Coordinates of C-alpha atoms in Angstrom, one line a residue:
M942 CA 99.0 72.3 113.2
S943 CA 95.8 72.5 111.2
N944 CA 98.0 71.5 108.2
I945 CA 97.8 67.8 109.2
R946 CA 96.1 65.3 107.0
N947 CA 95.5 61.7 108.2
F948 CA 94.4 59.3 105.4
C949 CA 94.6 55.7 104.5
I950 CA 94.7 53.7 101.2
I951 CA 91.9 51.1 100.7
A952 CA 91.4 48.7 97.8
H953 CA 90.8 45.1 96.8
I954 CA 93.8 42.8 97.0
D955 CA 96.4 43.4 94.3
H956 CA 95.0 46.7 93.0
G957 CA 98.3 48.6 93.7
K958 CA 98.0 50.0 97.2
S959 CA 101.6 49.3 98.3
T960 CA 103.0 50.6 95.0
L961 CA 101.0 53.8 95.3
A962 CA 102.3 54.2 98.9
D963 CA 105.9 53.8 97.4
R964 CA 105.3 56.6 94.9
L965 CA 103.8 58.9 97.5
L966 CA 106.9 58.4 99.7
E967 CA 109.1 59.2 96.8
Y968 CA 107.1 62.2 95.6
T969 CA 107.1 63.9 99.1
G970 CA 110.8 63.2 99.5
T971 CA 110.2 61.0 102.6
I972 CA 112.7 58.4 101.2
S973 CA 115.5 58.9 98.7
K974 CA 115.8 57.0 95.4
R975 CA 118.9 55.2 96.8
E976 CA 117.0 53.8 99.8
M977 CA 113.9 53.0 97.8
K978 CA 112.7 49.4 97.1
D979 CA 109.4 48.0 96.0
Q980 CA 106.7 47.5 98.7
I981 CA 108.9 49.4 101.2
L982 CA 106.1 49.6 103.8
D983 CA 105.6 45.8 103.6
G984 CA 108.5 45.1 106.0
M985 CA 107.6 41.5 106.8
E986 CA 109.4 38.9 104.6
L987 CA 106.1 37.0 104.2
E988 CA 104.4 40.1 102.8
R989 CA 107.1 40.6 100.2
E990 CA 107.1 37.0 99.2
R991 CA 103.3 36.8 98.7
G992 CA 102.9 40.3 97.4
I993 CA 100.1 41.0 99.9
T994 CA 99.8 43.5 102.8
I995 CA 99.1 41.8 106.1
K996 CA 99.6 44.6 108.6
A997 CA 98.4 48.2 108.3
K998 CA 101.5 50.6 108.4
A999 CA 101.6 54.2 109.5
V1000 CA 104.2 56.6 108.0
R1001 CA 104.6 60.4 108.2
M1002 CA 105.4 62.5 105.1
N1003 CA 106.4 66.1 105.3
Y1004 CA 105.4 68.1 102.2
T1005 CA 105.6 71.7 101.1
D1006 CA 103.1 72.8 98.4
K1007 CA 103.7 75.2 95.5
N1008 CA 102.8 78.2 97.7
G1009 CA 105.4 77.2 100.3
I1010 CA 102.9 76.0 102.9
P1011 CA 104.2 73.0 104.9
Y1012 CA 101.9 70.0 105.5
I1013 CA 102.2 66.8 107.6
L1014 CA 100.6 63.9 105.7
N1015 CA 100.1 60.7 107.9
L1016 CA 99.5 57.8 105.6
I1017 CA 98.3 54.4 106.7
D1018 CA 98.6 51.5 104.1
T1019 CA 96.0 48.8 104.8
P1020 CA 95.6 45.2 103.7
G1021 CA 93.2 44.2 101.0
H1022 CA 92.2 40.6 101.8
V1023 CA 88.9 39.9 103.5
D1024 CA 90.6 38.1 106.5
F1025 CA 92.4 41.4 107.5
T1026 CA 89.3 43.6 107.4
Y1027 CA 89.8 44.3 111.2
E1028 CA 93.2 45.9 110.4
V1029 CA 91.4 48.2 107.9
S1030 CA 88.6 49.1 110.3
R1031 CA 91.2 50.1 113.0
A1032 CA 93.1 52.2 110.5
L1033 CA 89.9 54.0 109.4
A1034 CA 89.3 55.1 113.0
A1035 CA 92.6 57.0 113.0
C1036 CA 91.9 58.9 109.7
E1037 CA 89.7 61.6 108.3
G1038 CA 89.9 60.5 104.7
A1039 CA 90.7 57.5 102.4
L1040 CA 92.2 57.0 98.9
L1041 CA 90.0 54.4 97.2
V1042 CA 92.1 52.6 94.6
I1043 CA 90.4 50.8 91.7
D1044 CA 92.4 48.7 89.2
A1045 CA 91.6 49.9 85.6
T1046 CA 92.0 46.3 84.3
Q1047 CA 89.9 44.6 86.9
G1048 CA 87.3 47.2 87.8
V1049 CA 85.3 47.1 91.0
E1050 CA 85.8 43.9 92.9
A1051 CA 84.2 42.4 96.1
Q1052 CA 86.7 43.8 98.6
T1053 CA 86.5 47.3 96.9
L1054 CA 82.8 47.2 97.7
A1055 CA 83.3 46.1 101.3
N1056 CA 86.1 48.6 102.1
T1057 CA 84.1 51.5 100.5
M1058 CA 81.2 50.6 102.9
L1059 CA 83.6 50.6 105.9
A1060 CA 84.9 54.0 104.9
K1061 CA 81.4 55.4 104.4
N1062 CA 80.3 54.1 107.8
A1063 CA 83.4 55.8 109.4
N1064 CA 82.3 59.1 107.7
L1065 CA 85.6 59.5 105.8
K1066 CA 86.1 61.7 102.8
I1067 CA 86.7 59.3 99.9
I1068 CA 89.0 60.2 97.0
P1069 CA 88.7 57.6 94.2
V1070 CA 91.8 56.7 92.2
I1071 CA 91.7 54.6 89.0
N1072 CA 95.1 52.9 88.9
K1073 CA 97.1 51.0 86.3
I1074 CA 95.9 53.2 83.3
D1075 CA 99.2 52.5 81.6
L1076 CA 98.4 48.8 81.0
P1077 CA 97.2 47.7 77.5
T1078 CA 94.2 46.0 79.0
A1079 CA 93.1 49.0 81.0
D1080 CA 89.4 50.0 80.6
V1081 CA 89.0 53.3 82.4
D1082 CA 85.4 54.0 81.2
T1083 CA 84.2 50.6 82.5
A1084 CA 86.0 51.1 85.9
Y1085 CA 84.5 54.6 86.1
E1086 CA 81.0 53.3 85.3
Q1087 CA 81.2 50.5 87.9
M1088 CA 82.5 53.0 90.5
K1089 CA 79.4 55.3 89.9
E1090 CA 76.9 52.4 89.8
G1091 CA 78.3 49.8 92.2
L1092 CA 80.0 52.0 94.8
E1093 CA 77.8 55.1 94.5
V1094 CA 80.9 57.4 94.8
D1095 CA 80.2 60.6 92.9
A1096 CA 83.6 62.3 93.2
E1097 CA 85.6 62.5 90.0
P1098 CA 88.4 59.9 90.0
I1099 CA 92.0 60.7 89.6
L1100 CA 93.6 58.7 86.7
A1101 CA 97.0 57.3 87.8
S1102 CA 99.6 54.7 87.3
A1103 CA 101.5 54.0 90.5
K1104 CA 104.1 51.9 88.7
E1105 CA 104.9 54.7 86.2
G1106 CA 104.4 57.6 88.6
I1107 CA 101.5 59.1 86.6
G1108 CA 99.0 61.2 88.6
I1109 CA 100.9 61.2 91.9
G1110 CA 101.1 65.0 92.1
E1111 CA 97.3 65.3 91.6
I1112 CA 96.7 62.7 94.3
V1113 CA 98.8 64.7 96.9
D1114 CA 97.1 67.9 95.9
S1115 CA 93.6 66.3 96.2
V1116 CA 94.5 64.9 99.7
I1117 CA 95.4 68.4 100.8
A1118 CA 92.4 70.1 99.2
N1119 CA 89.7 67.5 99.9
I1120 CA 90.5 65.6 103.1
P1121 CA 89.4 67.6 106.2
P1122 CA 92.4 68.8 108.4
A1123 CA 92.9 66.9 111.6
K1124 CA 90.9 68.6 114.4
V1125 CA 93.3 70.2 116.9
V1126 CA 92.3 70.4 120.6
L1127 CA 95.3 71.4 122.7
N1128 CA 93.5 72.8 125.8
E1129 CA 91.9 69.5 126.8
P1130 CA 93.5 66.6 128.9
L1131 CA 95.5 64.0 126.8
S1132 CA 93.3 61.5 124.9
A1133 CA 95.0 59.2 122.5
I1134 CA 93.8 55.8 121.0
I1135 CA 96.1 52.8 120.5
F1136 CA 95.5 51.4 117.0
D1137 CA 98.5 49.1 116.8
S1138 CA 101.5 47.8 118.8
F1139 CA 104.5 45.5 118.5
Y1140 CA 107.2 44.0 120.7
D1141 CA 110.8 45.1 120.8
S1142 CA 113.2 42.8 122.7
Y1143 CA 115.1 45.7 124.1
R1144 CA 112.5 48.4 124.7
G1145 CA 109.4 46.3 125.5
V1146 CA 106.0 47.0 124.0
I1147 CA 105.9 49.9 121.5
V1148 CA 102.4 51.3 120.9
I1149 CA 101.2 53.2 117.8
I1150 CA 98.7 56.0 118.7
R1151 CA 96.6 58.7 117.2
V1152 CA 96.4 61.8 119.5
F1153 CA 92.9 63.3 119.6
D1154 CA 93.2 65.8 122.5
G1155 CA 96.1 67.4 124.3
S1156 CA 99.7 66.3 123.8
I1157 CA 102.1 63.6 125.1
R1158 CA 105.8 64.1 125.8
K1159 CA 108.8 62.4 127.2
G1160 CA 108.9 62.1 131.1
M1161 CA 105.1 62.4 131.4
K1162 CA 103.2 59.8 133.5
I1163 CA 100.4 58.2 131.5
R1164 CA 97.5 55.9 132.3
F1165 CA 96.0 53.1 130.1
M1166 CA 92.3 53.4 130.9
A1167 CA 91.1 49.9 130.1
S1168 CA 93.8 48.0 132.0
D1169 CA 94.2 50.8 134.6
V1170 CA 98.0 50.8 134.7
E1171 CA 100.4 53.7 134.8
Y1172 CA 103.8 54.2 133.1
D1173 CA 106.4 56.9 132.6
V1174 CA 106.9 57.9 128.9
L1175 CA 110.6 57.2 127.9
E1176 CA 110.3 58.3 124.3
V1177 CA 107.8 59.6 121.7
G1178 CA 108.1 60.0 118.0
Y1179 CA 106.7 59.3 114.6
M1180 CA 107.4 56.8 111.8
R1181 CA 109.3 57.8 108.7
I1182 CA 109.8 54.1 107.7
K1183 CA 112.1 54.0 110.7
P1184 CA 111.1 55.5 114.1
V1185 CA 112.1 59.2 114.5
E1186 CA 112.2 60.6 118.1
A1187 CA 110.3 63.9 118.7
D1188 CA 109.8 66.3 121.7
N1189 CA 106.1 65.6 121.8
L1190 CA 103.1 64.4 119.9
S1191 CA 100.2 66.9 119.8
S1192 CA 96.5 66.7 119.0
G1193 CA 95.9 65.4 115.4
E1194 CA 99.2 63.6 115.1
V1195 CA 100.0 59.9 114.6
G1196 CA 103.1 58.4 116.3
Y1197 CA 104.6 55.9 118.7
V1198 CA 105.2 55.8 122.5
V1199 CA 107.9 53.8 124.3
A1200 CA 107.2 53.4 128.1
G1201 CA 109.2 50.4 129.1
I1202 CA 106.1 48.1 129.0
K1203 CA 107.3 44.6 129.8
D1204 CA 103.9 43.0 130.6
I1205 CA 102.2 42.3 127.3
H1206 CA 98.8 41.9 129.0
D1207 CA 98.7 45.6 129.9
I1208 CA 98.1 46.6 126.3
K1209 CA 94.7 46.4 124.7
I1210 CA 94.2 47.6 121.1
G1211 CA 91.5 50.4 121.1
D1212 CA 92.4 51.5 124.7
T1213 CA 92.7 55.2 125.5
I1214 CA 95.9 56.7 126.9
T1215 CA 95.5 59.7 129.2
D1216 CA 97.5 61.9 131.6
S1217 CA 97.7 60.3 135.1
A1218 CA 97.5 63.7 136.9
N1219 CA 94.7 65.1 134.7
P1220 CA 92.7 62.2 133.1
T1221 CA 90.3 62.8 130.2
K1222 CA 86.5 62.5 131.0
N1223 CA 85.8 61.2 127.4
P1224 CA 87.7 58.0 126.8
H1225 CA 87.6 56.7 123.2
P1226 CA 84.8 54.0 122.8
G1227 CA 87.5 51.7 121.4
Y1228 CA 87.1 49.2 118.5
K1229 CA 84.2 46.8 118.1
E1230 CA 85.2 43.6 119.8
I1231 CA 86.2 41.1 117.1
H1232 CA 85.1 37.5 117.4
P1233 CA 87.1 34.7 115.7
F1234 CA 85.1 32.7 113.2
V1235 CA 87.6 29.8 112.4
F1236 CA 89.2 27.7 115.0
A1237 CA 92.2 25.3 114.8
G1238 CA 94.5 23.5 117.2
L1239 CA 98.2 24.6 117.1
Y1240 CA 100.6 22.0 118.6
P1241 CA 104.4 22.0 118.8
N1242 CA 106.1 19.0 117.1
S1243 CA 108.2 18.6 120.2
T1244 CA 106.5 18.8 123.6
S1245 CA 109.5 20.8 125.0
D1246 CA 108.5 23.7 122.8
Y1247 CA 105.2 24.3 124.5
D1248 CA 106.4 27.3 126.6
A1249 CA 108.1 28.8 123.5
L1250 CA 104.8 28.6 121.6
K1251 CA 103.0 30.2 124.5
S1252 CA 105.5 33.1 124.6
A1253 CA 105.4 33.5 120.7
L1254 CA 101.6 33.7 120.7
E1255 CA 101.6 36.4 123.4
K1256 CA 104.1 38.5 121.3
L1257 CA 102.3 37.9 118.1
R1258 CA 98.9 39.0 119.6
L1259 CA 100.4 42.4 120.2
S1260 CA 100.7 43.1 116.4
D1261 CA 97.6 41.0 115.5
S1262 CA 94.8 41.7 118.0
S1263 CA 92.3 39.6 116.1
L1264 CA 94.1 36.4 117.1
V1265 CA 92.6 34.5 120.1
Y1266 CA 94.1 31.5 121.9
F1267 CA 93.7 29.3 124.9
P1268 CA 95.4 26.1 126.1
E1269 CA 94.0 22.7 125.2
T1270 CA 95.2 19.0 125.4
S1271 CA 94.8 16.4 122.7
V1272 CA 95.2 12.6 123.3
A1273 CA 97.0 12.3 120.0
L1274 CA 99.0 15.5 120.0
G1275 CA 99.7 16.4 123.6
F1276 CA 99.7 20.0 124.9
G1277 CA 98.9 22.9 122.6
F1278 CA 96.6 25.8 122.0
R1279 CA 93.1 26.2 120.4
C1280 CA 93.4 29.4 118.3
G1281 CA 90.7 31.5 116.8
F1282 CA 91.2 33.2 113.4
L1283 CA 89.2 35.5 111.1
G1284 CA 89.6 33.1 108.2
S1285 CA 91.8 30.4 106.6
L1286 CA 94.4 32.8 105.1
H1287 CA 94.7 34.4 108.6
L1288 CA 95.4 30.9 110.0
E1289 CA 98.0 30.2 107.3
I1290 CA 99.8 33.5 107.9
V1291 CA 99.8 33.1 111.7
K1292 CA 101.3 29.6 111.4
E1293 CA 104.0 30.8 109.0
R1294 CA 104.9 33.8 111.2
L1295 CA 105.2 31.6 114.3
E1296 CA 107.5 29.2 112.4
R1297 CA 109.7 31.9 110.8
E1298 CA 109.8 34.6 113.4
F1299 CA 110.0 32.4 116.4
G1300 CA 111.7 29.2 114.9
L1301 CA 108.9 26.8 115.9
S1302 CA 107.9 23.6 114.2
L1303 CA 104.1 23.3 114.4
L1304 CA 101.2 20.9 113.7
V1305 CA 97.8 22.4 112.7
T1306 CA 94.5 20.5 113.1
A1307 CA 91.7 20.9 110.5
P1308 CA 90.0 24.3 110.8
N1309 CA 86.5 24.3 112.1
V1310 CA 83.8 26.9 112.9
V1311 CA 81.8 27.6 116.1
Y1312 CA 78.5 25.8 116.5
K1313 CA 75.7 26.4 118.9
V1314 CA 73.9 23.3 120.2
K1315 CA 70.7 22.9 122.2
T1316 CA 70.6 19.7 124.3
L1317 CA 67.8 17.6 125.6
K1318 CA 68.4 19.2 129.0
N1319 CA 67.6 22.6 127.4
Q1320 CA 71.3 23.7 127.7
L1321 CA 72.7 26.0 125.0
L1322 CA 76.3 25.0 124.3
T1323 CA 78.9 26.9 122.2
I1324 CA 81.3 24.3 120.6
D1325 CA 84.6 25.5 119.1
N1326 CA 86.2 22.0 119.1
P1327 CA 84.6 19.1 117.2
A1328 CA 86.0 16.6 119.9
K1329 CA 83.7 18.3 122.5
F1330 CA 80.6 17.9 120.3
P1331 CA 77.9 16.0 122.3
N1332 CA 76.4 12.7 121.0
N1333 CA 73.6 13.2 118.4
S1334 CA 71.1 11.4 120.7
D1335 CA 71.6 14.3 123.3
I1336 CA 71.0 17.1 120.7
T1337 CA 67.7 18.7 119.8
E1338 CA 69.0 21.6 117.5
I1339 CA 72.3 22.7 116.0
W1340 CA 73.0 26.2 114.6
E1341 CA 75.9 26.8 112.3
P1342 CA 77.4 30.2 111.4
Y1343 CA 76.4 31.6 108.0
V1344 CA 77.8 34.4 105.8
E1345 CA 76.4 36.6 103.1
A1346 CA 79.0 36.2 100.3
T1347 CA 79.4 38.7 97.5
V1348 CA 80.9 37.3 94.3
I1349 CA 81.7 39.7 91.4
C1350 CA 82.5 37.8 88.1
P1351 CA 82.4 38.0 84.3
V1352 CA 79.1 36.7 82.8
D1353 CA 81.0 33.9 81.0
Y1354 CA 81.7 32.0 84.2
L1355 CA 78.3 32.6 85.8
G1356 CA 77.1 28.9 85.3
A1357 CA 80.2 27.4 86.9
I1358 CA 80.1 29.7 89.9
L1359 CA 76.3 29.1 90.5
D1360 CA 77.1 25.3 90.4
L1361 CA 80.0 25.7 92.9
C1362 CA 77.8 27.7 95.4
Q1363 CA 75.0 25.1 95.0
K1364 CA 77.4 22.3 95.9
R1365 CA 78.5 24.2 99.0
R1366 CA 74.9 24.4 100.2
G1367 CA 74.5 28.0 99.2
K1368 CA 71.2 29.9 98.8
Q1369 CA 71.1 32.6 96.2
I1370 CA 69.5 35.9 97.4
H1371 CA 70.5 38.5 94.8
M1372 CA 71.8 38.9 91.3
K1373 CA 72.6 42.2 89.6
Y1374 CA 74.3 43.1 86.4
L1375 CA 76.8 46.0 86.7
N1376 CA 77.0 46.0 82.9
V1377 CA 76.7 43.5 80.1
K1378 CA 79.9 41.8 81.1
I1379 CA 80.0 41.9 84.9
V1380 CA 77.5 40.4 87.3
V1381 CA 77.2 40.7 91.2
L1382 CA 75.9 37.6 93.1
K1383 CA 74.9 37.5 96.7
Y1384 CA 74.6 34.1 98.4
H1385 CA 73.9 32.8 101.9
L1386 CA 76.6 30.1 102.6
P1387 CA 77.5 28.1 105.7
L1388 CA 80.9 29.4 106.9
A1389 CA 82.2 25.8 107.3
E1390 CA 81.8 25.4 103.5
I1391 CA 84.0 28.3 102.6
I1392 CA 86.9 28.1 105.1
V1393 CA 88.7 25.3 103.3
G1394 CA 89.2 25.3 99.6
F1395 CA 86.3 27.5 98.5
Y1396 CA 88.4 30.5 97.4
D1397 CA 90.8 28.3 95.4
A1398 CA 87.9 26.5 93.7
L1399 CA 86.2 29.9 92.9
K1400 CA 89.5 31.2 91.3
S1401 CA 89.8 27.9 89.4
V1402 CA 86.3 27.8 87.9
S1403 CA 86.5 31.5 86.9
K1404 CA 90.1 31.3 85.6
G1405 CA 91.1 33.9 88.3
Y1406 CA 88.5 36.6 87.3
A1407 CA 86.0 36.2 90.1
S1408 CA 86.4 38.2 93.3
F1409 CA 84.9 37.2 96.7
D1410 CA 84.0 38.9 99.9
Y1411 CA 81.8 38.0 102.8
E1412 CA 80.2 39.3 106.0
H1413 CA 78.7 37.4 108.9
I1414 CA 75.0 37.0 109.4
E1415 CA 72.7 35.2 111.9
P1416 CA 73.5 31.5 112.4
Q1417 CA 71.0 29.0 110.9
K1418 CA 69.8 25.5 111.8
G1419 CA 71.7 22.7 110.1
E1420 CA 71.5 18.9 109.9
L1421 CA 75.1 18.2 111.1
V1422 CA 76.8 15.1 112.4
K1423 CA 80.0 14.3 114.3
L1424 CA 82.4 12.2 112.2
E1425 CA 85.0 10.4 114.3
I1426 CA 88.0 8.4 113.1
M1427 CA 89.2 5.3 115.1
I1428 CA 92.7 4.0 114.6
N1429 CA 93.2 0.5 116.2
S1430 CA 89.8 0.9 118.0
E1431 CA 90.8 4.2 119.6
V1432 CA 89.2 7.6 118.7
V1433 CA 91.9 10.1 117.5
D1434 CA 90.4 13.5 118.6
A1435 CA 92.5 15.5 116.1
F1436 CA 90.7 13.8 113.2
T1437 CA 87.2 14.5 114.5
M1438 CA 85.1 16.8 112.3
I1439 CA 81.6 18.2 112.0
T1440 CA 80.0 17.7 108.6
H1441 CA 76.6 17.8 107.0
K1442 CA 74.9 14.4 107.1
D1443 CA 74.7 14.2 103.3
K1444 CA 78.5 14.6 103.0
A1445 CA 79.5 12.3 105.9
Q1446 CA 79.9 9.1 103.8
T1447 CA 82.1 10.8 101.2
A1448 CA 84.3 12.4 103.9
A1449 CA 84.6 9.1 105.8
H1450 CA 85.7 7.2 102.7
Y1451 CA 88.2 9.9 101.7
L1452 CA 89.8 10.1 105.2
T1453 CA 90.1 6.3 105.8
E1454 CA 91.6 5.7 102.4
K1455 CA 94.0 8.7 102.8
L1456 CA 95.1 7.5 106.2
R1457 CA 95.7 4.0 105.0
G1458 CA 98.2 5.3 102.5
I1459 CA 100.0 7.6 105.0
I1460 CA 100.2 5.6 108.2
P1461 CA 103.2 3.2 107.9
R1462 CA 102.7 -0.6 108.4
H1463 CA 103.4 -1.9 111.9
M1464 CA 104.1 -5.4 113.2
F1465 CA 100.3 -5.8 113.8
E1466 CA 97.2 -5.2 111.7
I1467 CA 95.7 -1.7 112.1
P1468 CA 92.0 -1.1 111.4
I1469 CA 91.0 2.5 110.4
Q1470 CA 87.3 3.1 111.0
A1471 CA 85.0 6.1 110.6
K1472 CA 81.9 6.3 112.7
V1473 CA 78.8 8.5 113.0
N1474 CA 76.4 8.1 115.8
N1475 CA 78.3 5.0 117.0
K1476 CA 77.8 3.4 113.6
I1477 CA 80.8 2.4 111.5
I1478 CA 80.3 3.9 108.0
A1479 CA 83.7 3.3 106.4
R1480 CA 86.7 1.0 107.1
E1481 CA 90.2 0.4 105.8
T1482 CA 92.8 -2.0 107.1
I1483 CA 96.6 -1.6 107.1
S1484 CA 98.0 -5.1 106.9
A1485 CA 100.8 -6.2 109.3
V1486 CA 104.5 -6.5 108.4
R1487 CA 105.0 -10.2 108.4
K1488 CA 108.2 -11.9 109.7
D1489 CA 108.9 -15.2 108.0
V1490 CA 109.0 -17.5 111.0
L1491 CA 109.1 -20.6 108.8
A1492 CA 112.5 -19.7 107.3
K1493 CA 114.4 -22.0 109.6
C1494 CA 111.9 -25.0 109.0
Y1495 CA 113.5 -26.7 106.1
G1496 CA 111.7 -30.0 106.6
G1497 CA 109.8 -31.9 109.2
D1498 CA 106.2 -32.4 110.0
I1499 CA 103.5 -29.8 109.0
S1500 CA 102.4 -29.6 112.7
R1501 CA 105.8 -28.0 113.5
K1502 CA 105.1 -25.2 111.1
R1503 CA 101.6 -24.8 112.3
K1504 CA 102.8 -24.5 115.9
L1505 CA 105.2 -21.6 114.9
L1506 CA 102.5 -19.8 112.9
E1507 CA 100.0 -20.1 115.8
K1508 CA 102.7 -18.7 118.2
Q1509 CA 103.2 -15.7 115.8
K1510 CA 99.4 -15.2 115.6
E1511 CA 99.1 -15.0 119.4
G1512 CA 102.0 -12.6 119.6
K1513 CA 100.5 -10.2 117.0
K1514 CA 97.1 -10.4 118.8
K1515 CA 98.9 -9.3 122.1
M1516 CA 100.9 -6.7 120.2
R1517 CA 97.7 -5.2 118.7
Q1518 CA 96.2 -5.0 122.2
F1519 CA 99.1 -3.1 123.7
G1520 CA 100.8 -1.6 120.7
R1521 CA 100.9 2.1 119.9
V1522 CA 100.3 3.3 116.4
E1523 CA 102.7 6.1 115.2
I1524 CA 100.8 8.7 113.2
P1525 CA 103.0 10.8 111.0
P1526 CA 102.4 14.7 110.7
E1527 CA 101.3 14.3 107.0
A1528 CA 98.2 12.5 108.3
F1529 CA 96.9 15.6 109.9
I1530 CA 97.5 17.6 106.7
A1531 CA 95.2 15.1 104.9
V1532 CA 92.2 16.4 106.9
L1533 CA 92.9 20.0 105.7
K1534 CA 92.7 18.9 102.0
I1535 CA 89.4 17.1 102.4
D1536 CA 87.5 19.5 100.1
E1537 CA 90.0 19.7 97.3

């Protein structure tokens, strides 16, 4: 069993991780040419459409080397986008080594840097692979130089092309030769960590585990240490694209466990599974608790779908443990959930998965970050919903979350990128040239400035060449105000936003103008007002639909016409007082596009 190698593939987004995983599966004979399709580990329709990995996937490959020695290679393919870093960190905890993939045409990018640091902190053996060497624009020497300078990885890289199948044999040989074999401890009580899970309608919750000590087999009674519940094991096995049942899973192996778990709340990612009769004395410390950084409200379009949304969120959280949610009520939108995400792409993916996988129709409010507020009464409040923000007269200090952003870009676009970061209230702290063509920038930026539109703007000003990554730092004081939108003299909580005082006027004019164009005309006049600190700073008016009450007056005295017009005026006044304004779903989307 010392012939087990557990490793993952890490890289920046779109550097060829999933294609390399495809070639490894082919080379080791795990999947036949007939069954093969591109991005085979990306089973989600959404992943295949967007060409990105969202979920880390575990797969077992059986391989016999030239000397006839059999090996078990457990591969975990990880996401590359900054919003799914938690998936990467969980995968690293189940491995002893990592393949670091660098695109020969792009070189070292921001997420390459971030994932390398994660792998180093987890004490993994790193094998660098320079991929896409077959492309005419490939520059292997520059990629090698950036790897040595920027990543401080001294190992000689393997030159490969995952698309053409070049260098795959060398990668497999290097994995066997350089990655430490999984440590096998069979004489200790069972200790296994849950690093992923998903829900099956027929078999309940299926957990993906890495066994550190002992072994787990069918019929055994196991205990989940964090939730302190016990279950009988119905089936164990490993993943070879599809689940394959096995007699047992021993120390060093990665596989799945079915135990008829129907209560979703019994499962906690990072929990330790042990033997009920002989529990381990050393539970795994688990994963670092992840805190969401971006919040948004999710509301069903139809109030009758509330329970379906609740059930869908519970099931989705099993396969996405970084998602956080709790119920909330909005005056404008009714019952829904306040959800916490790791970033705006994470929000977008969760919304799409809920709509596709569970057949829901949803409304999303504008994303916002978590603020800390100190009041006159010396209370320290944590605000995740702009509608709950206290009045400015009651606040002494506001802290907003900040990030340290790393931007790697060609020198030609440096001026435009510096200008963009300046507009987003950024503060430059570091600038380093990797070579004469590539520069690394480090900026301190408010998180609120980058969650909407920043990534698109960065790609636009750099013609797609800049790469971006960030990590969270200590919050900083900010001069922020609450901007509220009133429609027909009533505050609509779904449009409330926190913005910097210098940007409040611009945002107010944008929103009021946008809403005037979206909200349909009613039988009465509708004022749309934006206010800050109880002071109206912008106003637009939707004029009333006018019925021609004079149509039947084809003569007679003017006083008769005036009487009819006065009667109409009184009716409209009354209607405005009691009338309800219908706000279409597109109006809520307008808030999302405020920074574009």
